[in-house]
Amino acid sequence: MAQKKTRHARRRQKVAAGKEWLQQSKGLIFIDYRGLTVSEQETLGRRLRKHGSRFHVVKNTLFTRSLGEEQAGAFADFLKGPTAAVFLGDDAVGASKALLDFVREIRKPEIVVKAAWIEGKLLSPADVVRISKLPSRDQLVAELVGVLEAPIAEFVGVLDGIISEFVYTLDAIVSQKEAA
């Protein structure tokens, strides 16, 4: 009897943890993780953490409870068989790239993306591939800074030219008066 209570307590903890991960994430990517060793799962988890995301193997029935009835129906097709979820942070593009690069590196064709849920939209595996090819958040920020900085740099250059021209003119006038 005590063993049964302990099992139920562990299940409740897993459901609560799943709810917490869902609340903290900006989206999900479901994968069939069949064939991943524990060390490969840890490596993938480390790579995803660099992008603010988490990798967790989920028990389908418990994860369905974490989702709640409303969302569970939308994910029913993807919560079959061995399932792991990438809980996305702010950098969905970077996490998608990290995940797909890792899958390519380990060369295990049985590891596939099942689907994704990002910003309230259900996405296909092909959509996840397209997202992974977008520039990362850091790249976009760098490009934006470059675009914003260019006119300022030009303006500073023009001002510097005007000031230099003025100084050269004053220097020429002083030289002429000294010569006279």
mmCIF file with all atom_site columns, C-alpha atoms in Angstrom:
data_model
loop_
_atom_site.group_PDB
_atom_site.id
_atom_site.type_symbol
_atom_site.label_atom_id
_atom_site.label_alt_id
_atom_site.label_comp_id
_atom_site.label_asym_id
_atom_site.label_entity_id
_atom_site.label_seq_id
_atom_site.pdbx_PDB_ins_code
_atom_site.Cartn_x
_atom_site.Cartn_y
_atom_site.Cartn_z
_atom_site.occupancy
_atom_site.B_iso_or_equiv
_atom_site.pdbx_formal_charge
_atom_site.auth_seq_id
_atom_site.auth_comp_id
_atom_site.auth_asym_id
_atom_site.auth_atom_id
_atom_site.pdbx_PDB_model_num
ATOM 1   C CA . MET A 1 1   ? 0.000  0.000  0.000   1.00 0.00 ? 1   MET A CA 1
ATOM 2   C CA . ALA A 1 2   ? 2.802  2.405  0.901   1.00 0.00 ? 2   ALA A CA 1
ATOM 3   C CA . GLN A 1 3   ? 4.521  1.600  -2.371  1.00 0.00 ? 3   GLN A CA 1
ATOM 4   C CA . LYS A 1 4   ? 1.360  2.504  -4.286  1.00 0.00 ? 4   LYS A CA 1
ATOM 5   C CA . LYS A 1 5   ? 1.130  5.882  -2.493  1.00 0.00 ? 5   LYS A CA 1
ATOM 6   C CA . THR A 1 6   ? 4.755  6.591  -3.316  1.00 0.00 ? 6   THR A CA 1
ATOM 7   C CA . ARG A 1 7   ? 4.156  5.815  -6.989  1.00 0.00 ? 7   ARG A CA 1
ATOM 8   C CA . HIS A 1 8   ? 1.138  8.141  -7.045  1.00 0.00 ? 8   HIS A CA 1
ATOM 9   C CA . ALA A 1 9   ? 3.156  10.857 -5.326  1.00 0.00 ? 9   ALA A CA 1
ATOM 10  C CA . ARG A 1 10  ? 5.916  10.550 -7.951  1.00 0.00 ? 10  ARG A CA 1
ATOM 11  C CA . ARG A 1 11  ? 3.327  10.751 -10.733 1.00 0.00 ? 11  ARG A CA 1
ATOM 12  C CA . ARG A 1 12  ? 1.782  13.875 -9.198  1.00 0.00 ? 12  ARG A CA 1
ATOM 13  C CA . GLN A 1 13  ? 5.273  15.411 -8.963  1.00 0.00 ? 13  GLN A CA 1
ATOM 14  C CA . LYS A 1 14  ? 5.924  14.651 -12.648 1.00 0.00 ? 14  LYS A CA 1
ATOM 15  C CA . VAL A 1 15  ? 2.600  16.184 -13.686 1.00 0.00 ? 15  VAL A CA 1
ATOM 16  C CA . ALA A 1 16  ? 3.352  19.288 -11.572 1.00 0.00 ? 16  ALA A CA 1
ATOM 17  C CA . ALA A 1 17  ? 6.857  19.532 -13.072 1.00 0.00 ? 17  ALA A CA 1
ATOM 18  C CA . GLY A 1 18  ? 5.374  19.261 -16.570 1.00 0.00 ? 18  GLY A CA 1
ATOM 19  C CA . LYS A 1 19  ? 2.941  22.085 -15.817 1.00 0.00 ? 19  LYS A CA 1
ATOM 20  C CA . GLU A 1 20  ? 5.789  24.246 -14.541 1.00 0.00 ? 20  GLU A CA 1
ATOM 21  C CA . TRP A 1 21  ? 7.925  23.584 -17.654 1.00 0.00 ? 21  TRP A CA 1
ATOM 22  C CA . LEU A 1 22  ? 4.944  24.451 -19.848 1.00 0.00 ? 22  LEU A CA 1
ATOM 23  C CA . GLN A 1 23  ? 4.318  27.717 -18.014 1.00 0.00 ? 23  GLN A CA 1
ATOM 24  C CA . GLN A 1 24  ? 7.954  28.751 -18.370 1.00 0.00 ? 24  GLN A CA 1
ATOM 25  C CA . SER A 1 25  ? 8.325  27.817 -22.033 1.00 0.00 ? 25  SER A CA 1
ATOM 26  C CA . LYS A 1 26  ? 7.528  29.805 -25.177 1.00 0.00 ? 26  LYS A CA 1
ATOM 27  C CA . GLY A 1 27  ? 6.793  26.654 -27.155 1.00 0.00 ? 27  GLY A CA 1
ATOM 28  C CA . LEU A 1 28  ? 7.474  22.947 -27.590 1.00 0.00 ? 28  LEU A CA 1
ATOM 29  C CA . ILE A 1 29  ? 9.164  20.680 -30.074 1.00 0.00 ? 29  ILE A CA 1
ATOM 30  C CA . PHE A 1 30  ? 8.207  17.010 -29.809 1.00 0.00 ? 30  PHE A CA 1
ATOM 31  C CA . ILE A 1 31  ? 10.714 14.406 -30.958 1.00 0.00 ? 31  ILE A CA 1
ATOM 32  C CA . ASP A 1 32  ? 10.884 10.647 -31.124 1.00 0.00 ? 32  ASP A CA 1
ATOM 33  C CA . TYR A 1 33  ? 14.032 10.100 -29.078 1.00 0.00 ? 33  TYR A CA 1
ATOM 34  C CA . ARG A 1 34  ? 14.287 6.353  -29.737 1.00 0.00 ? 34  ARG A CA 1
ATOM 35  C CA . GLY A 1 35  ? 17.958 5.428  -30.027 1.00 0.00 ? 35  GLY A CA 1
ATOM 36  C CA . LEU A 1 36  ? 19.395 8.304  -27.993 1.00 0.00 ? 36  LEU A CA 1
ATOM 37  C CA . THR A 1 37  ? 21.740 7.156  -25.274 1.00 0.00 ? 37  THR A CA 1
ATOM 38  C CA . VAL A 1 38  ? 21.694 8.847  -21.887 1.00 0.00 ? 38  VAL A CA 1
ATOM 39  C CA . SER A 1 39  ? 24.974 10.640 -22.637 1.00 0.00 ? 39  SER A CA 1
ATOM 40  C CA . GLU A 1 40  ? 23.580 11.868 -25.970 1.00 0.00 ? 40  GLU A CA 1
ATOM 41  C CA . GLN A 1 41  ? 20.471 13.139 -24.174 1.00 0.00 ? 41  GLN A CA 1
ATOM 42  C CA . GLU A 1 42  ? 22.709 15.009 -21.720 1.00 0.00 ? 42  GLU A CA 1
ATOM 43  C CA . THR A 1 43  ? 24.772 16.494 -24.568 1.00 0.00 ? 43  THR A CA 1
ATOM 44  C CA . LEU A 1 44  ? 21.622 17.633 -26.348 1.00 0.00 ? 44  LEU A CA 1
ATOM 45  C CA . GLY A 1 45  ? 20.299 19.098 -23.103 1.00 0.00 ? 45  GLY A CA 1
ATOM 46  C CA . ARG A 1 46  ? 23.509 21.131 -22.630 1.00 0.00 ? 46  ARG A CA 1
ATOM 47  C CA . ARG A 1 47  ? 23.329 22.469 -26.181 1.00 0.00 ? 47  ARG A CA 1
ATOM 48  C CA . LEU A 1 48  ? 19.704 23.466 -25.784 1.00 0.00 ? 48  LEU A CA 1
ATOM 49  C CA . ARG A 1 49  ? 20.343 25.190 -22.436 1.00 0.00 ? 49  ARG A CA 1
ATOM 50  C CA . LYS A 1 50  ? 22.699 27.569 -24.258 1.00 0.00 ? 50  LYS A CA 1
ATOM 51  C CA . HIS A 1 51  ? 19.567 28.811 -26.056 1.00 0.00 ? 51  HIS A CA 1
ATOM 52  C CA . GLY A 1 52  ? 17.419 28.967 -22.926 1.00 0.00 ? 52  GLY A CA 1
ATOM 53  C CA . SER A 1 53  ? 15.608 25.715 -23.734 1.00 0.00 ? 53  SER A CA 1
ATOM 54  C CA . ARG A 1 54  ? 15.224 22.402 -21.911 1.00 0.00 ? 54  ARG A CA 1
ATOM 55  C CA . PHE A 1 55  ? 15.131 18.785 -23.078 1.00 0.00 ? 55  PHE A CA 1
ATOM 56  C CA . HIS A 1 56  ? 12.980 16.308 -21.165 1.00 0.00 ? 56  HIS A CA 1
ATOM 57  C CA . VAL A 1 57  ? 11.841 12.792 -21.894 1.00 0.00 ? 57  VAL A CA 1
ATOM 58  C CA . VAL A 1 58  ? 8.131  12.763 -21.085 1.00 0.00 ? 58  VAL A CA 1
ATOM 59  C CA . LYS A 1 59  ? 5.786  9.964  -20.176 1.00 0.00 ? 59  LYS A CA 1
ATOM 60  C CA . ASN A 1 60  ? 2.904  10.510 -22.584 1.00 0.00 ? 60  ASN A CA 1
ATOM 61  C CA . THR A 1 61  ? 0.058  9.866  -20.139 1.00 0.00 ? 61  THR A CA 1
ATOM 62  C CA . LEU A 1 62  ? 1.527  12.096 -17.433 1.00 0.00 ? 62  LEU A CA 1
ATOM 63  C CA . PHE A 1 63  ? 2.427  14.828 -19.884 1.00 0.00 ? 63  PHE A CA 1
ATOM 64  C CA . THR A 1 64  ? -1.127 14.744 -21.233 1.00 0.00 ? 64  THR A CA 1
ATOM 65  C CA . ARG A 1 65  ? -2.306 15.468 -17.690 1.00 0.00 ? 65  ARG A CA 1
ATOM 66  C CA . SER A 1 66  ? 0.170  18.354 -17.463 1.00 0.00 ? 66  SER A CA 1
ATOM 67  C CA . LEU A 1 67  ? -1.250 19.833 -20.652 1.00 0.00 ? 67  LEU A CA 1
ATOM 68  C CA . GLY A 1 68  ? -4.835 19.716 -19.471 1.00 0.00 ? 68  GLY A CA 1
ATOM 69  C CA . GLU A 1 69  ? -7.811 18.483 -21.457 1.00 0.00 ? 69  GLU A CA 1
ATOM 70  C CA . GLU A 1 70  ? -7.992 21.431 -23.846 1.00 0.00 ? 70  GLU A CA 1
ATOM 71  C CA . GLN A 1 71  ? -4.425 21.223 -25.167 1.00 0.00 ? 71  GLN A CA 1
ATOM 72  C CA . ALA A 1 72  ? -4.061 17.468 -24.786 1.00 0.00 ? 72  ALA A CA 1
ATOM 73  C CA . GLY A 1 73  ? -6.429 16.930 -27.720 1.00 0.00 ? 73  GLY A CA 1
ATOM 74  C CA . ALA A 1 74  ? -4.235 19.046 -30.011 1.00 0.00 ? 74  ALA A CA 1
ATOM 75  C CA . PHE A 1 75  ? -1.153 17.023 -29.073 1.00 0.00 ? 75  PHE A CA 1
ATOM 76  C CA . ALA A 1 76  ? -2.722 13.551 -28.982 1.00 0.00 ? 76  ALA A CA 1
ATOM 77  C CA . ASP A 1 77  ? -1.184 12.498 -32.305 1.00 0.00 ? 77  ASP A CA 1
ATOM 78  C CA . PHE A 1 78  ? 2.335  13.418 -31.149 1.00 0.00 ? 78  PHE A CA 1
ATOM 79  C CA . LEU A 1 79  ? 2.161  11.864 -27.703 1.00 0.00 ? 79  LEU A CA 1
ATOM 80  C CA . LYS A 1 80  ? 2.429  8.303  -28.952 1.00 0.00 ? 80  LYS A CA 1
ATOM 81  C CA . GLY A 1 81  ? 5.517  6.160  -28.686 1.00 0.00 ? 81  GLY A CA 1
ATOM 82  C CA . PRO A 1 82  ? 8.804  7.347  -27.183 1.00 0.00 ? 82  PRO A CA 1
ATOM 83  C CA . THR A 1 83  ? 8.471  11.107 -26.802 1.00 0.00 ? 83  THR A CA 1
ATOM 84  C CA . ALA A 1 84  ? 10.780 13.832 -25.641 1.00 0.00 ? 84  ALA A CA 1
ATOM 85  C CA . ALA A 1 85  ? 9.952  17.502 -25.572 1.00 0.00 ? 85  ALA A CA 1
ATOM 86  C CA . VAL A 1 86  ? 12.143 20.538 -26.069 1.00 0.00 ? 86  VAL A CA 1
ATOM 87  C CA . PHE A 1 87  ? 10.673 23.308 -23.939 1.00 0.00 ? 87  PHE A CA 1
ATOM 88  C CA . LEU A 1 88  ? 11.648 26.455 -25.811 1.00 0.00 ? 88  LEU A CA 1
ATOM 89  C CA . GLY A 1 89  ? 12.980 29.598 -24.198 1.00 0.00 ? 89  GLY A CA 1
ATOM 90  C CA . ASP A 1 90  ? 13.307 32.986 -25.892 1.00 0.00 ? 90  ASP A CA 1
ATOM 91  C CA . ASP A 1 91  ? 15.498 31.712 -28.732 1.00 0.00 ? 91  ASP A CA 1
ATOM 92  C CA . ALA A 1 92  ? 13.324 29.234 -30.638 1.00 0.00 ? 92  ALA A CA 1
ATOM 93  C CA . VAL A 1 93  ? 15.476 29.611 -33.757 1.00 0.00 ? 93  VAL A CA 1
ATOM 94  C CA . GLY A 1 94  ? 18.716 28.828 -31.919 1.00 0.00 ? 94  GLY A CA 1
ATOM 95  C CA . ALA A 1 95  ? 17.147 25.868 -30.127 1.00 0.00 ? 95  ALA A CA 1
ATOM 96  C CA . SER A 1 96  ? 15.749 24.495 -33.414 1.00 0.00 ? 96  SER A CA 1
ATOM 97  C CA . LYS A 1 97  ? 19.175 24.813 -35.026 1.00 0.00 ? 97  LYS A CA 1
ATOM 98  C CA . ALA A 1 98  ? 20.881 23.157 -32.055 1.00 0.00 ? 98  ALA A CA 1
ATOM 99  C CA . LEU A 1 99  ? 18.391 20.273 -32.095 1.00 0.00 ? 99  LEU A CA 1
ATOM 100 C CA . LEU A 1 100 ? 18.568 19.613 -35.832 1.00 0.00 ? 100 LEU A CA 1
ATOM 101 C CA . ASP A 1 101 ? 22.367 20.021 -35.944 1.00 0.00 ? 101 ASP A CA 1
ATOM 102 C CA . PHE A 1 102 ? 22.675 17.493 -33.124 1.00 0.00 ? 102 PHE A CA 1
ATOM 103 C CA . VAL A 1 103 ? 20.398 15.010 -34.903 1.00 0.00 ? 103 VAL A CA 1
ATOM 104 C CA . ARG A 1 104 ? 22.497 15.385 -38.083 1.00 0.00 ? 104 ARG A CA 1
ATOM 105 C CA . GLU A 1 105 ? 25.753 14.920 -36.147 1.00 0.00 ? 105 GLU A CA 1
ATOM 106 C CA . ILE A 1 106 ? 24.766 11.694 -34.402 1.00 0.00 ? 106 ILE A CA 1
ATOM 107 C CA . ARG A 1 107 ? 23.346 10.224 -37.626 1.00 0.00 ? 107 ARG A CA 1
ATOM 108 C CA . LYS A 1 108 ? 20.484 8.266  -36.121 1.00 0.00 ? 108 LYS A CA 1
ATOM 109 C CA . PRO A 1 109 ? 17.573 8.352  -38.584 1.00 0.00 ? 109 PRO A CA 1
ATOM 110 C CA . GLU A 1 110 ? 15.123 7.032  -35.993 1.00 0.00 ? 110 GLU A CA 1
ATOM 111 C CA . ILE A 1 111 ? 15.336 10.354 -34.113 1.00 0.00 ? 111 ILE A CA 1
ATOM 112 C CA . VAL A 1 112 ? 12.774 12.597 -35.766 1.00 0.00 ? 112 VAL A CA 1
ATOM 113 C CA . VAL A 1 113 ? 10.858 15.742 -35.021 1.00 0.00 ? 113 VAL A CA 1
ATOM 114 C CA . LYS A 1 114 ? 7.183  14.898 -34.586 1.00 0.00 ? 114 LYS A CA 1
ATOM 115 C CA . ALA A 1 115 ? 5.766  18.432 -34.406 1.00 0.00 ? 115 ALA A CA 1
ATOM 116 C CA . ALA A 1 116 ? 6.136  21.784 -32.687 1.00 0.00 ? 116 ALA A CA 1
ATOM 117 C CA . TRP A 1 117 ? 3.887  24.215 -30.868 1.00 0.00 ? 117 TRP A CA 1
ATOM 118 C CA . ILE A 1 118 ? 5.195  27.766 -31.052 1.00 0.00 ? 118 ILE A CA 1
ATOM 119 C CA . GLU A 1 119 ? 3.245  30.925 -30.236 1.00 0.00 ? 119 GLU A CA 1
ATOM 120 C CA . GLY A 1 120 ? -0.047 29.053 -30.222 1.00 0.00 ? 120 GLY A CA 1
ATOM 121 C CA . LYS A 1 121 ? 0.453  27.430 -33.615 1.00 0.00 ? 121 LYS A CA 1
ATOM 122 C CA . LEU A 1 122 ? 0.916  23.767 -34.378 1.00 0.00 ? 122 LEU A CA 1
ATOM 123 C CA . LEU A 1 123 ? 3.868  23.309 -36.740 1.00 0.00 ? 123 LEU A CA 1
ATOM 124 C CA . SER A 1 124 ? 4.990  20.383 -38.866 1.00 0.00 ? 124 SER A CA 1
ATOM 125 C CA . PRO A 1 125 ? 8.513  18.939 -38.864 1.00 0.00 ? 125 PRO A CA 1
ATOM 126 C CA . ALA A 1 126 ? 9.145  20.827 -42.139 1.00 0.00 ? 126 ALA A CA 1
ATOM 127 C CA . ASP A 1 127 ? 8.200  24.072 -40.379 1.00 0.00 ? 127 ASP A CA 1
ATOM 128 C CA . VAL A 1 128 ? 10.760 23.339 -37.662 1.00 0.00 ? 128 VAL A CA 1
ATOM 129 C CA . VAL A 1 129 ? 13.420 22.892 -40.370 1.00 0.00 ? 129 VAL A CA 1
ATOM 130 C CA . ARG A 1 130 ? 12.433 26.252 -41.897 1.00 0.00 ? 130 ARG A CA 1
ATOM 131 C CA . ILE A 1 131 ? 12.609 27.942 -38.490 1.00 0.00 ? 131 ILE A CA 1
ATOM 132 C CA . SER A 1 132 ? 16.083 26.507 -37.925 1.00 0.00 ? 132 SER A CA 1
ATOM 133 C CA . LYS A 1 133 ? 17.276 28.209 -41.127 1.00 0.00 ? 133 LYS A CA 1
ATOM 134 C CA . LEU A 1 134 ? 16.223 31.678 -39.972 1.00 0.00 ? 134 LEU A CA 1
ATOM 135 C CA . PRO A 1 135 ? 18.857 34.018 -38.551 1.00 0.00 ? 135 PRO A CA 1
ATOM 136 C CA . SER A 1 136 ? 19.185 33.699 -34.794 1.00 0.00 ? 136 SER A CA 1
ATOM 137 C CA . ARG A 1 137 ? 17.965 36.367 -32.408 1.00 0.00 ? 137 ARG A CA 1
ATOM 138 C CA . ASP A 1 138 ? 21.553 37.507 -31.789 1.00 0.00 ? 138 ASP A CA 1
ATOM 139 C CA . GLN A 1 139 ? 22.200 37.803 -35.535 1.00 0.00 ? 139 GLN A CA 1
ATOM 140 C CA . LEU A 1 140 ? 19.050 39.864 -36.013 1.00 0.00 ? 140 LEU A CA 1
ATOM 141 C CA . VAL A 1 141 ? 19.960 42.161 -33.110 1.00 0.00 ? 141 VAL A CA 1
ATOM 142 C CA . ALA A 1 142 ? 23.473 42.630 -34.555 1.00 0.00 ? 142 ALA A CA 1
ATOM 143 C CA . GLU A 1 143 ? 22.034 43.453 -37.983 1.00 0.00 ? 143 GLU A CA 1
ATOM 144 C CA . LEU A 1 144 ? 19.585 45.931 -36.455 1.00 0.00 ? 144 LEU A CA 1
ATOM 145 C CA . VAL A 1 145 ? 22.367 47.622 -34.498 1.00 0.00 ? 145 VAL A CA 1
ATOM 146 C CA . GLY A 1 146 ? 24.412 47.835 -37.702 1.00 0.00 ? 146 GLY A CA 1
ATOM 147 C CA . VAL A 1 147 ? 21.510 49.391 -39.589 1.00 0.00 ? 147 VAL A CA 1
ATOM 148 C CA . LEU A 1 148 ? 20.893 51.893 -36.804 1.00 0.00 ? 148 LEU A CA 1
ATOM 149 C CA . GLU A 1 149 ? 24.571 52.668 -36.374 1.00 0.00 ? 149 GLU A CA 1
ATOM 150 C CA . ALA A 1 150 ? 25.349 53.355 -40.061 1.00 0.00 ? 150 ALA A CA 1
ATOM 151 C CA . PRO A 1 151 ? 23.564 56.749 -40.347 1.00 0.00 ? 151 PRO A CA 1
ATOM 152 C CA . ILE A 1 152 ? 25.037 57.879 -37.031 1.00 0.00 ? 152 ILE A CA 1
ATOM 153 C CA . ALA A 1 153 ? 28.533 56.905 -38.167 1.00 0.00 ? 153 ALA A CA 1
ATOM 154 C CA . GLU A 1 154 ? 27.991 58.793 -41.443 1.00 0.00 ? 154 GLU A CA 1
ATOM 155 C CA . PHE A 1 155 ? 26.770 61.856 -39.554 1.00 0.00 ? 155 PHE A CA 1
ATOM 156 C CA . VAL A 1 156 ? 29.806 61.773 -37.278 1.00 0.00 ? 156 VAL A CA 1
ATOM 157 C CA . GLY A 1 157 ? 32.029 61.475 -40.353 1.00 0.00 ? 157 GLY A CA 1
ATOM 158 C CA . VAL A 1 158 ? 30.379 64.498 -41.996 1.00 0.00 ? 158 VAL A CA 1
ATOM 159 C CA . LEU A 1 159 ? 30.726 66.553 -38.789 1.00 0.00 ? 159 LEU A CA 1
ATOM 160 C CA . ASP A 1 160 ? 34.351 65.521 -38.488 1.00 0.00 ? 160 ASP A CA 1
ATOM 161 C CA . GLY A 1 161 ? 34.940 66.626 -42.084 1.00 0.00 ? 161 GLY A CA 1
ATOM 162 C CA . ILE A 1 162 ? 33.296 70.013 -41.459 1.00 0.00 ? 162 ILE A CA 1
ATOM 163 C CA . ILE A 1 163 ? 35.310 70.586 -38.293 1.00 0.00 ? 163 ILE A CA 1
ATOM 164 C CA . SER A 1 164 ? 38.537 69.514 -40.011 1.00 0.00 ? 164 SER A CA 1
ATOM 165 C CA . GLU A 1 165 ? 37.792 71.817 -42.945 1.00 0.00 ? 165 GLU A CA 1
ATOM 166 C CA . PHE A 1 166 ? 37.129 74.699 -40.539 1.00 0.00 ? 166 PHE A CA 1
ATOM 167 C CA . VAL A 1 167 ? 40.396 74.049 -38.657 1.00 0.00 ? 167 VAL A CA 1
ATOM 168 C CA . TYR A 1 168 ? 42.365 73.912 -41.947 1.00 0.00 ? 168 TYR A CA 1
ATOM 169 C CA . THR A 1 169 ? 40.755 77.189 -43.058 1.00 0.00 ? 169 THR A CA 1
ATOM 170 C CA . LEU A 1 170 ? 41.636 78.891 -39.761 1.00 0.00 ? 170 LEU A CA 1
ATOM 171 C CA . ASP A 1 171 ? 45.171 77.503 -39.976 1.00 0.00 ? 171 ASP A CA 1
ATOM 172 C CA . ALA A 1 172 ? 45.505 78.867 -43.537 1.00 0.00 ? 172 ALA A CA 1
ATOM 173 C CA . ILE A 1 173 ? 44.260 82.333 -42.440 1.00 0.00 ? 173 ILE A CA 1
ATOM 174 C CA . VAL A 1 174 ? 46.733 82.360 -39.522 1.00 0.00 ? 174 VAL A CA 1
ATOM 175 C CA . SER A 1 175 ? 49.552 81.325 -41.863 1.00 0.00 ? 175 SER A CA 1
ATOM 176 C CA . GLN A 1 176 ? 48.657 84.101 -44.342 1.00 0.00 ? 176 GLN A CA 1
ATOM 177 C CA . LYS A 1 177 ? 48.565 86.766 -41.609 1.00 0.00 ? 177 LYS A CA 1
ATOM 178 C CA . GLU A 1 178 ? 51.888 85.584 -40.210 1.00 0.00 ? 178 GLU A CA 1
ATOM 179 C CA . ALA A 1 179 ? 53.438 85.723 -43.700 1.00 0.00 ? 179 ALA A CA 1
ATOM 180 C CA . ALA A 1 180 ? 52.119 89.276 -44.256 1.00 0.00 ? 180 ALA A CA 1
#
